Amino acid sequence: MAFAEFPVQSLMYITNRPELVFTEGKGSWLTDHNGKRYLDFVQGWAVNALGHSNEGMIQALEKQARKLLNPSPAFYNEPMLKLAQQLTDNSCFDKVFFANSGAEANEGAIKLARKWGRKHKNGAYEIITMDHSFHGRTLATMSASGKAGWDTIFAPQVPGFPKAELNDLASVEKLITDKTVGIMLEPVQGEGGVIPATREFMQGLRALADKHKLLFIVDEVQTGCGRCGTLFAYELSGVEPDIMTLGKGIGGGVPLSALLCKADVASFEAGDQGGTYNGNPLMTAVGSSVMEQLTAPGFLDDVKAKGEYLREQLLVLTKEFGLGGERGEGLLRALVLGKDIGPQLVEEAREMSPVGLLLNAPRPNLLRFMPALNVTREEIDQMIGMLRELLKKLA
Ligand SMILES: *Cc1c(COP(=O)(O)O)cnc(C)c1O
């Protein structure tokens, strides 16, 4: 079928999409409506932790679909309980609330912090967040985000999110008042351009939070679930946060997210929090399969090793073409181009033939790599080879 025959006019415009309709996916590969294949180093924006159409996820989905789709969030179901326990067993947290998207989990974190502030901190409600951060597209999470221009598009904002600078502890301390209830950040800023919070900064934030009785909240929607080579990125800095949100990778491609907290922070009362699809067995069964695979012996060591391999290869390209270097953790990495050729590279990579390459440029001078965590070294080599070809052409 030719692209012109697809009824694209019925979709609301929200962004410029290439004239492609993807029809199939397997592992690190996608196929479009013409049968052309693409090596996918975007994976739905770090969502498909186990690649496209992972066998374990398919089995969990099929099995659960035949058993029970939705008893109502007001009742317990087995997959919801199993996944919650997998998460508490494998993290420093004690309590889990499931939601459907990263933004919704972050909304939950904001509500939980405000509730805790009302109960334990004299109604303190302000959450200090970081410049250039990204926390989602609802009104509150847009207000919490430090993305340029987002303060005005849908004004007025939700108040209560003063902005500090990532990796500048003094800029955080300066904003603390008796209205402050918490500090929230991404352990590695994803949309902001793959900028890791330093270990010292994370530890400093923990100390500040302890000193001023604040909640330390990590948004691990992008960094969590194995992406950074540890199950959760907070582990890299040796601190334990009070609240964590998960999204993207936790569902491996299906709509699932989670809000986790320490036992003494869980302050919701009946009716404070909920949602029609929260903890539905279909999605939590898939999440359970994802967690099982991520925590299988050796899996995360392999992610770490491949992250290191990707790092080395990006440094080879850096040397070869005089680029600005690379950064990131695990399999969330960026190549600093030094010139604003990111969008052009993304487009030309996609248009390569016979196979295309899917890349992402969160900033014009930067490429971000978010392959499936089970990507192979051969696929990393192939991606690097294709990128080398493009860089040669542009040089
Ligand atoms: C993607 C992302 C979100 C938003 O998740 P959605 O599922 O799109 O709502 C929030 N925080 C971070 C760090 C993200 O990368």
Tab-separated table of C-alpha atoms and ligand atoms in Angstrom:
chain	number	residue	atom	x	y	z
A	1	MET	CA	0.000	0.000	0.000
A	2	ALA	CA	1.359	3.444	-0.930
A	3	PHE	CA	1.676	5.984	1.858
A	4	ALA	CA	-0.901	8.267	0.197
A	5	GLU	CA	-3.557	5.581	0.660
A	6	PHE	CA	-3.350	5.621	4.469
A	7	PRO	CA	-6.038	7.803	6.116
A	8	VAL	CA	-3.570	10.023	7.985
A	9	GLN	CA	-5.864	13.081	7.816
A	10	SER	CA	-8.064	11.745	10.629
A	11	LEU	CA	-5.249	11.986	13.182
A	12	MET	CA	-4.906	15.216	15.136
A	13	TYR	CA	-1.727	17.060	14.270
A	14	ILE	CA	0.768	17.089	17.132
A	15	THR	CA	4.142	16.647	15.480
A	16	ASN	CA	5.838	16.170	12.109
A	17	ARG	CA	5.955	12.476	11.368
A	18	PRO	CA	7.900	10.951	8.465
A	19	GLU	CA	5.757	9.409	5.713
A	20	LEU	CA	6.156	5.888	7.021
A	21	VAL	CA	3.755	3.440	8.625
A	22	PHE	CA	5.438	0.818	10.746
A	23	THR	CA	3.842	-2.587	10.461
A	24	GLU	CA	6.066	-5.061	12.304
A	25	GLY	CA	8.860	-5.248	14.836
A	26	LYS	CA	11.152	-7.921	16.244
A	27	GLY	CA	14.030	-7.299	18.628
A	28	SER	CA	16.077	-4.354	17.380
A	29	TRP	CA	14.335	-4.282	14.006
A	30	LEU	CA	11.254	-2.517	12.627
A	31	THR	CA	9.593	-2.978	9.238
A	32	ASP	CA	7.623	-0.268	7.426
A	33	HIS	CA	4.683	-0.423	4.993
A	34	ASN	CA	7.071	-0.885	2.056
A	35	GLY	CA	8.804	-3.832	3.687
A	36	LYS	CA	11.956	-1.796	4.369
A	37	ARG	CA	13.760	-2.724	7.600
A	38	TYR	CA	15.211	-0.344	10.178
A	39	LEU	CA	17.752	-0.913	12.923
A	40	ASP	CA	16.037	0.725	15.894
A	41	PHE	CA	18.231	2.613	18.373
A	42	VAL	CA	15.295	4.661	19.663
A	43	GLN	CA	12.964	1.833	20.767
A	44	GLY	CA	9.952	4.036	21.363
A	45	TRP	CA	12.118	6.488	23.355
A	46	ALA	CA	13.765	3.947	25.681
A	47	VAL	CA	10.427	2.208	26.145
A	48	ASN	CA	10.949	-1.233	24.599
A	49	ALA	CA	13.486	-2.449	27.150
A	50	LEU	CA	13.462	-5.945	25.613
A	51	GLY	CA	13.092	-4.863	21.998
A	52	HIS	CA	10.071	-5.251	19.754
A	53	SER	CA	7.616	-8.103	20.334
A	54	ASN	CA	9.575	-9.873	23.057
A	55	GLU	CA	8.512	-13.513	23.357
A	56	GLY	CA	8.157	-13.539	27.155
A	57	MET	CA	5.970	-10.430	27.043
A	58	ILE	CA	3.792	-11.876	24.274
A	59	GLN	CA	3.240	-15.047	26.292
A	60	ALA	CA	2.352	-13.098	29.443
A	61	LEU	CA	-0.050	-10.899	27.455
A	62	GLU	CA	-1.770	-13.830	25.724
A	63	LYS	CA	-2.073	-15.879	28.874
A	64	GLN	CA	-3.470	-13.021	30.940
A	65	ALA	CA	-5.826	-11.856	28.170
A	66	ARG	CA	-7.557	-15.255	28.298
A	67	LYS	CA	-7.704	-15.231	32.100
A	68	LEU	CA	-8.783	-11.802	33.313
A	69	LEU	CA	-8.625	-8.349	31.728
A	70	ASN	CA	-9.984	-6.025	34.367
A	71	PRO	CA	-11.772	-6.804	37.632
A	72	SER	CA	-11.662	-3.061	38.640
A	73	PRO	CA	-8.911	-1.158	40.413
A	74	ALA	CA	-10.999	-1.406	43.592
A	75	PHE	CA	-10.158	-5.123	43.839
A	76	TYR	CA	-6.878	-7.015	44.129
A	77	ASN	CA	-5.678	-9.088	41.192
A	78	GLU	CA	-2.775	-11.542	41.025
A	79	PRO	CA	-0.460	-9.878	38.460
A	80	MET	CA	-0.738	-6.529	40.287
A	81	LEU	CA	0.356	-8.141	43.557
A	82	LYS	CA	3.131	-10.145	41.941
A	83	LEU	CA	4.673	-7.142	40.164
A	84	ALA	CA	4.438	-4.945	43.268
A	85	GLN	CA	6.368	-7.575	45.202
A	86	GLN	CA	8.968	-7.956	42.449
A	87	LEU	CA	9.530	-4.196	42.621
A	88	THR	CA	9.823	-3.985	46.410
A	89	ASP	CA	12.036	-7.113	46.524
A	90	ASN	CA	14.438	-5.560	44.029
A	91	SER	CA	14.562	-1.942	45.243
A	92	CYS	CA	14.888	0.061	48.462
A	93	PHE	CA	11.150	0.852	48.403
A	94	ASP	CA	8.263	-0.708	50.338
A	95	LYS	CA	5.071	0.457	48.622
A	96	VAL	CA	3.955	0.575	44.981
A	97	PHE	CA	1.100	2.321	43.168
A	98	PHE	CA	0.599	1.457	39.481
A	99	ALA	CA	-0.405	3.940	36.794
A	100	ASN	CA	-0.421	4.074	33.007
A	101	SER	CA	2.189	6.632	31.949
A	102	GLY	CA	5.280	8.332	33.275
A	103	ALA	CA	3.487	11.637	33.629
A	104	GLU	CA	0.743	9.990	35.664
A	105	ALA	CA	3.281	8.334	37.980
A	106	ASN	CA	4.968	11.720	38.460
A	107	GLU	CA	1.611	13.386	39.156
A	108	GLY	CA	1.176	10.709	41.805
A	109	ALA	CA	4.611	11.494	43.255
A	110	ILE	CA	3.750	15.194	43.433
A	111	LYS	CA	0.417	14.438	45.114
A	112	LEU	CA	2.079	12.016	47.543
A	113	ALA	CA	4.712	14.606	48.489
A	114	ARG	CA	2.078	17.318	48.980
A	115	LYS	CA	-0.019	14.950	51.085
A	116	TRP	CA	3.005	14.052	53.206
A	117	GLY	CA	3.781	17.765	53.568
A	118	ARG	CA	0.245	18.435	54.735
A	119	LYS	CA	0.459	15.647	57.298
A	120	HIS	CA	4.051	15.976	58.488
A	121	LYS	CA	5.446	19.339	57.455
A	122	ASN	CA	2.937	22.065	58.175
A	123	GLY	CA	1.434	22.084	54.700
A	124	ALA	CA	4.773	22.482	52.869
A	125	TYR	CA	4.139	21.796	49.161
A	126	GLU	CA	6.972	23.159	47.030
A	127	ILE	CA	9.102	20.663	45.140
A	128	ILE	CA	12.459	21.909	43.896
A	129	THR	CA	13.074	20.597	40.359
A	130	MET	CA	15.904	21.077	37.861
A	131	ASP	CA	16.404	23.341	34.903
A	132	HIS	CA	16.188	21.382	31.600
A	133	SER	CA	14.422	18.505	33.352
A	134	PHE	CA	11.526	16.573	31.808
A	135	HIS	CA	8.749	15.074	33.907
A	136	GLY	CA	5.806	14.722	31.520
A	137	ARG	CA	3.043	16.510	29.645
A	138	THR	CA	0.243	16.981	32.165
A	139	LEU	CA	-0.133	20.487	33.583
A	140	ALA	CA	1.605	19.706	36.884
A	141	THR	CA	4.412	17.676	35.319
A	142	MET	CA	4.951	20.349	32.643
A	143	SER	CA	5.225	22.869	35.468
A	144	ALA	CA	7.697	20.617	37.252
A	145	SER	CA	9.733	20.299	34.030
A	146	GLY	CA	12.499	22.770	33.305
A	147	LYS	CA	12.038	22.724	29.545
A	148	ALA	CA	12.494	26.078	27.830
A	149	GLY	CA	9.194	27.660	26.815
A	150	TRP	CA	7.051	25.272	28.814
A	151	ASP	CA	6.281	27.898	31.437
A	152	THR	CA	4.171	29.870	28.965
A	153	ILE	CA	2.568	27.525	26.366
A	154	PHE	CA	-0.368	26.544	28.568
A	155	ALA	CA	-0.132	29.259	31.195
A	156	PRO	CA	-0.986	29.615	33.979
A	157	GLN	CA	1.313	26.936	35.372
A	158	VAL	CA	0.699	24.805	38.422
A	159	PRO	CA	2.611	26.682	41.148
A	160	GLY	CA	5.156	25.168	43.513
A	161	PHE	CA	8.122	24.064	41.391
A	162	PRO	CA	11.117	26.378	41.876
A	163	LYS	CA	14.015	25.484	39.564
A	164	ALA	CA	17.610	24.742	40.550
A	165	GLU	CA	20.633	23.828	38.415
A	166	LEU	CA	21.591	20.177	37.985
A	167	ASN	CA	24.885	19.347	39.742
A	168	ASP	CA	24.890	22.667	41.630
A	169	LEU	CA	24.042	21.892	45.238
A	170	ALA	CA	24.149	25.551	46.316
A	171	SER	CA	21.461	26.399	43.753
A	172	VAL	CA	19.205	23.829	45.439
A	173	GLU	CA	19.998	24.885	48.995
A	174	LYS	CA	19.239	28.515	48.126
A	175	LEU	CA	15.642	27.592	47.226
A	176	ILE	CA	14.825	25.689	50.433
A	177	THR	CA	12.222	27.452	52.592
A	178	ASP	CA	9.659	26.269	55.121
A	179	LYS	CA	7.321	25.726	52.130
A	180	THR	CA	9.677	23.136	50.594
A	181	VAL	CA	8.524	19.530	50.822
A	182	GLY	CA	10.849	17.794	48.386
A	183	ILE	CA	13.484	17.739	45.678
A	184	MET	CA	12.809	15.903	42.422
A	185	LEU	CA	15.185	15.028	39.599
A	186	GLU	CA	16.099	12.527	36.903
A	187	PRO	CA	19.325	10.677	37.860
A	188	VAL	CA	20.303	11.185	34.217
A	189	GLN	CA	18.443	13.968	32.416
A	190	GLY	CA	17.099	12.212	29.333
A	191	GLU	CA	15.247	14.710	27.166
A	192	GLY	CA	17.613	17.416	28.433
A	193	GLY	CA	20.438	15.699	26.531
A	194	VAL	CA	21.617	12.686	28.570
A	195	ILE	CA	23.223	14.647	31.401
A	196	PRO	CA	24.031	12.494	34.445
A	197	ALA	CA	23.637	13.912	37.944
A	198	THR	CA	27.010	13.395	39.609
A	199	ARG	CA	27.433	11.002	42.498
A	200	GLU	CA	28.440	13.947	44.720
A	201	PHE	CA	25.301	15.864	43.735
A	202	MET	CA	23.017	12.893	44.451
A	203	GLN	CA	24.698	12.341	47.819
A	204	GLY	CA	24.551	16.052	48.564
A	205	LEU	CA	20.826	16.104	47.801
A	206	ARG	CA	20.277	13.159	50.147
A	207	ALA	CA	22.116	15.022	52.904
A	208	LEU	CA	20.155	18.241	52.235
A	209	ALA	CA	16.892	16.304	52.295
A	210	ASP	CA	17.832	14.704	55.618
A	211	LYS	CA	18.925	18.028	57.113
A	212	HIS	CA	15.739	19.880	56.141
A	213	LYS	CA	13.320	16.924	56.399
A	214	LEU	CA	12.544	16.895	52.662
A	215	LEU	CA	11.500	14.076	50.364
A	216	PHE	CA	14.131	13.022	47.842
A	217	ILE	CA	12.227	12.048	44.677
A	218	VAL	CA	13.807	10.403	41.636
A	219	ASP	CA	12.033	10.329	38.284
A	220	GLU	CA	13.371	7.084	36.833
A	221	VAL	CA	10.830	6.881	34.024
A	222	GLN	CA	13.707	6.863	31.533
A	223	THR	CA	16.692	5.751	33.652
A	224	GLY	CA	15.008	2.900	35.541
A	225	CYS	CA	14.429	-0.763	34.720
A	226	GLY	CA	17.951	-1.651	33.657
A	227	ARG	CA	18.517	1.226	31.240
A	228	CYS	CA	21.591	2.505	33.091
A	229	GLY	CA	23.149	-0.915	33.702
A	230	THR	CA	21.763	-1.238	37.241
A	231	LEU	CA	18.109	-2.084	37.831
A	232	PHE	CA	17.558	1.524	38.985
A	233	ALA	CA	19.879	4.465	38.377
A	234	TYR	CA	19.791	5.668	41.994
A	235	GLU	CA	21.937	2.609	42.808
A	236	LEU	CA	24.808	4.191	40.851
A	237	SER	CA	25.190	6.983	43.408
A	238	GLY	CA	24.818	4.869	46.536
A	239	VAL	CA	21.850	6.801	47.926
A	240	GLU	CA	18.326	5.708	48.758
A	241	PRO	CA	15.609	8.118	47.625
A	242	ASP	CA	12.232	8.378	49.420
A	243	ILE	CA	10.105	8.246	46.285
A	244	MET	CA	10.757	6.863	42.786
A	245	THR	CA	8.683	6.850	39.631
A	246	LEU	CA	9.002	4.303	36.816
A	247	GLY	CA	7.514	4.284	33.336
A	248	LYS	CA	8.750	3.498	29.841
A	249	GLY	CA	10.882	0.332	30.312
A	250	ILE	CA	8.746	-1.112	33.109
A	251	GLY	CA	6.076	-2.066	30.585
A	252	GLY	CA	8.551	-2.854	27.815
A	253	GLY	CA	6.207	-1.134	25.340
A	254	VAL	CA	2.765	-1.417	26.961
A	255	PRO	CA	1.208	1.428	28.986
A	256	LEU	CA	2.380	0.847	32.544
A	257	SER	CA	4.075	3.015	35.151
A	258	ALA	CA	4.637	2.945	38.881
A	259	LEU	CA	5.062	5.189	41.884
A	260	LEU	CA	7.187	3.692	44.670
A	261	CYS	CA	7.981	4.984	48.136
A	262	LYS	CA	9.380	4.100	51.529
A	263	ALA	CA	6.851	2.843	54.070
A	264	ASP	CA	6.907	6.026	56.185
A	265	VAL	CA	6.181	8.212	53.154
A	266	ALA	CA	3.058	6.311	52.040
A	267	SER	CA	0.518	8.823	53.316
A	268	PHE	CA	-2.447	8.510	50.946
A	269	GLU	CA	-5.800	7.979	52.592
A	270	ALA	CA	-8.760	6.201	50.991
A	271	GLY	CA	-9.866	8.149	47.928
A	272	ASP	CA	-6.743	10.337	47.604
A	273	GLN	CA	-5.327	8.441	44.658
A	274	GLY	CA	-6.690	6.051	42.053
A	275	GLY	CA	-7.587	5.710	38.379
A	276	THR	CA	-9.629	3.370	36.206
A	277	TYR	CA	-6.805	1.302	34.726
A	278	ASN	CA	-4.377	1.414	37.625
A	279	GLY	CA	-2.878	-1.990	38.346
A	280	ASN	CA	-4.906	-3.707	35.646
A	281	PRO	CA	-3.837	-7.357	35.338
A	282	LEU	CA	-3.153	-7.256	31.588
A	283	MET	CA	-0.419	-4.626	31.844
A	284	THR	CA	0.994	-5.713	35.202
A	285	ALA	CA	1.324	-9.286	33.881
A	286	VAL	CA	3.481	-7.916	31.067
A	287	GLY	CA	5.460	-5.782	33.538
A	288	SER	CA	6.047	-8.892	35.604
A	289	SER	CA	7.548	-10.681	32.612
A	290	VAL	CA	9.774	-7.662	31.917
A	291	MET	CA	11.002	-7.595	35.546
A	292	GLU	CA	11.644	-11.327	35.472
A	293	GLN	CA	13.849	-10.940	32.413
A	294	LEU	CA	15.671	-7.852	33.722
A	295	THR	CA	16.509	-9.588	36.997
A	296	ALA	CA	17.584	-12.902	35.400
A	297	PRO	CA	21.197	-13.774	36.358
A	298	GLY	CA	23.711	-11.959	34.175
A	299	PHE	CA	21.219	-9.756	32.339
A	300	LEU	CA	22.268	-6.441	33.903
A	301	ASP	CA	25.979	-7.328	33.703
A	302	ASP	CA	25.424	-7.791	29.994
A	303	VAL	CA	23.702	-4.362	29.746
A	304	LYS	CA	26.685	-2.803	31.541
A	305	ALA	CA	29.169	-4.531	29.239
A	306	LYS	CA	27.284	-3.472	26.111
A	307	GLY	CA	26.966	0.072	27.449
A	308	GLU	CA	30.727	0.129	27.861
A	309	TYR	CA	31.161	-1.302	24.346
A	310	LEU	CA	28.836	1.346	22.851
A	311	ARG	CA	30.785	3.988	24.784
A	312	GLU	CA	34.090	2.782	23.311
A	313	GLN	CA	32.692	2.747	19.791
A	314	LEU	CA	31.266	6.274	20.177
A	315	LEU	CA	34.697	7.419	21.350
A	316	VAL	CA	36.243	5.866	18.230
A	317	LEU	CA	33.832	7.923	16.083
A	318	THR	CA	34.634	10.982	18.207
A	319	LYS	CA	38.342	10.612	17.411
A	320	GLU	CA	37.790	9.807	13.763
A	321	PHE	CA	35.583	12.817	13.057
A	322	GLY	CA	36.738	15.299	15.706
A	323	LEU	CA	33.397	15.228	17.548
A	324	GLY	CA	32.710	16.454	21.086
A	325	GLY	CA	32.782	13.130	22.953
A	326	GLU	CA	30.130	10.999	24.552
A	327	ARG	CA	28.317	10.652	27.882
A	328	GLY	CA	25.652	8.645	29.645
A	329	GLU	CA	25.146	5.520	31.743
A	330	GLY	CA	24.606	1.951	30.582
A	331	LEU	CA	22.563	1.897	27.376
A	332	LEU	CA	21.388	5.508	27.673
A	333	ARG	CA	24.135	7.371	25.878
A	334	ALA	CA	24.715	10.488	23.823
A	335	LEU	CA	27.240	11.451	21.172
A	336	VAL	CA	28.139	15.151	21.239
A	337	LEU	CA	28.389	16.275	17.621
A	338	GLY	CA	29.828	19.757	18.143
A	339	LYS	CA	27.700	21.012	15.249
A	340	ASP	CA	23.927	21.257	14.796
A	341	ILE	CA	23.756	18.287	12.439
A	342	GLY	CA	21.660	16.028	14.702
A	343	PRO	CA	18.301	16.431	12.920
A	344	GLN	CA	19.950	15.992	9.509
A	345	LEU	CA	21.705	12.810	10.680
A	346	VAL	CA	18.430	11.434	12.070
A	347	GLU	CA	16.684	12.009	8.745
A	348	GLU	CA	19.484	10.673	6.561
A	349	ALA	CA	19.933	7.614	8.807
A	350	ARG	CA	16.250	6.788	8.424
A	351	GLU	CA	16.461	7.183	4.643
A	352	MET	CA	19.518	4.938	4.200
A	353	SER	CA	18.988	1.856	2.043
A	354	PRO	CA	18.598	-1.040	1.809
A	355	VAL	CA	18.137	-0.831	5.616
A	356	GLY	CA	17.467	2.336	7.543
A	357	LEU	CA	18.633	3.361	11.004
A	358	LEU	CA	16.465	5.008	13.652
A	359	LEU	CA	18.271	7.553	15.796
A	360	ASN	CA	17.159	10.443	18.010
A	361	ALA	CA	18.514	13.973	18.458
A	362	PRO	CA	17.126	15.474	21.682
A	363	ARG	CA	19.191	18.577	20.913
A	364	PRO	CA	20.467	19.695	17.491
A	365	ASN	CA	24.122	19.029	18.421
A	366	LEU	CA	23.510	15.657	20.056
A	367	LEU	CA	22.495	12.091	19.188
A	368	ARG	CA	20.901	9.920	21.867
A	369	PHE	CA	21.112	6.107	21.821
A	370	MET	CA	18.436	4.055	23.605
A	371	PRO	CA	18.662	0.571	22.064
A	372	ALA	CA	16.862	-2.482	23.391
A	373	LEU	CA	18.721	-3.739	26.471
A	374	ASN	CA	19.106	-7.077	24.665
A	375	VAL	CA	20.663	-5.447	21.586
A	376	THR	CA	23.618	-7.491	20.295
A	377	ARG	CA	27.202	-6.333	19.800
A	378	GLU	CA	26.759	-7.072	16.101
A	379	GLU	CA	23.831	-4.654	16.023
A	380	ILE	CA	25.897	-2.022	17.836
A	381	ASP	CA	28.651	-2.563	15.243
A	382	GLN	CA	26.139	-2.248	12.429
A	383	MET	CA	24.738	1.001	13.872
A	384	ILE	CA	28.254	2.441	14.296
A	385	GLY	CA	29.105	1.419	10.717
A	386	MET	CA	26.014	3.159	9.343
A	387	LEU	CA	26.657	6.273	11.420
A	388	ARG	CA	30.275	6.326	10.211
A	389	GLU	CA	29.054	6.283	6.610
A	390	LEU	CA	26.783	9.259	7.282
A	391	LEU	CA	29.442	11.244	9.134
A	392	LYS	CA	31.880	10.638	6.241
A	393	LYS	CA	29.307	11.960	3.802
A	394	LEU	CA	28.765	15.094	5.879
A	395	ALA	CA	32.481	15.729	6.509
B	1	LIG	C1	9.178	10.061	29.111
B	1	LIG	C2	9.371	10.645	30.429
B	1	LIG	C3	8.282	11.070	31.215
B	1	LIG	C4	6.870	11.028	30.720
B	1	LIG	O1	6.409	9.736	30.509
B	1	LIG	P1	5.060	9.505	29.667
B	1	LIG	O2	4.832	8.042	29.729
B	1	LIG	O3	5.334	10.019	28.285
B	1	LIG	O4	4.005	10.290	30.341
B	1	LIG	C5	8.548	11.546	32.481
B	1	LIG	N1	9.798	11.637	32.954
B	1	LIG	C6	10.869	11.249	32.230
B	1	LIG	C7	12.240	11.351	32.829
B	1	LIG	C8	10.697	10.766	30.937
B	1	LIG	O5	11.757	10.413	30.203
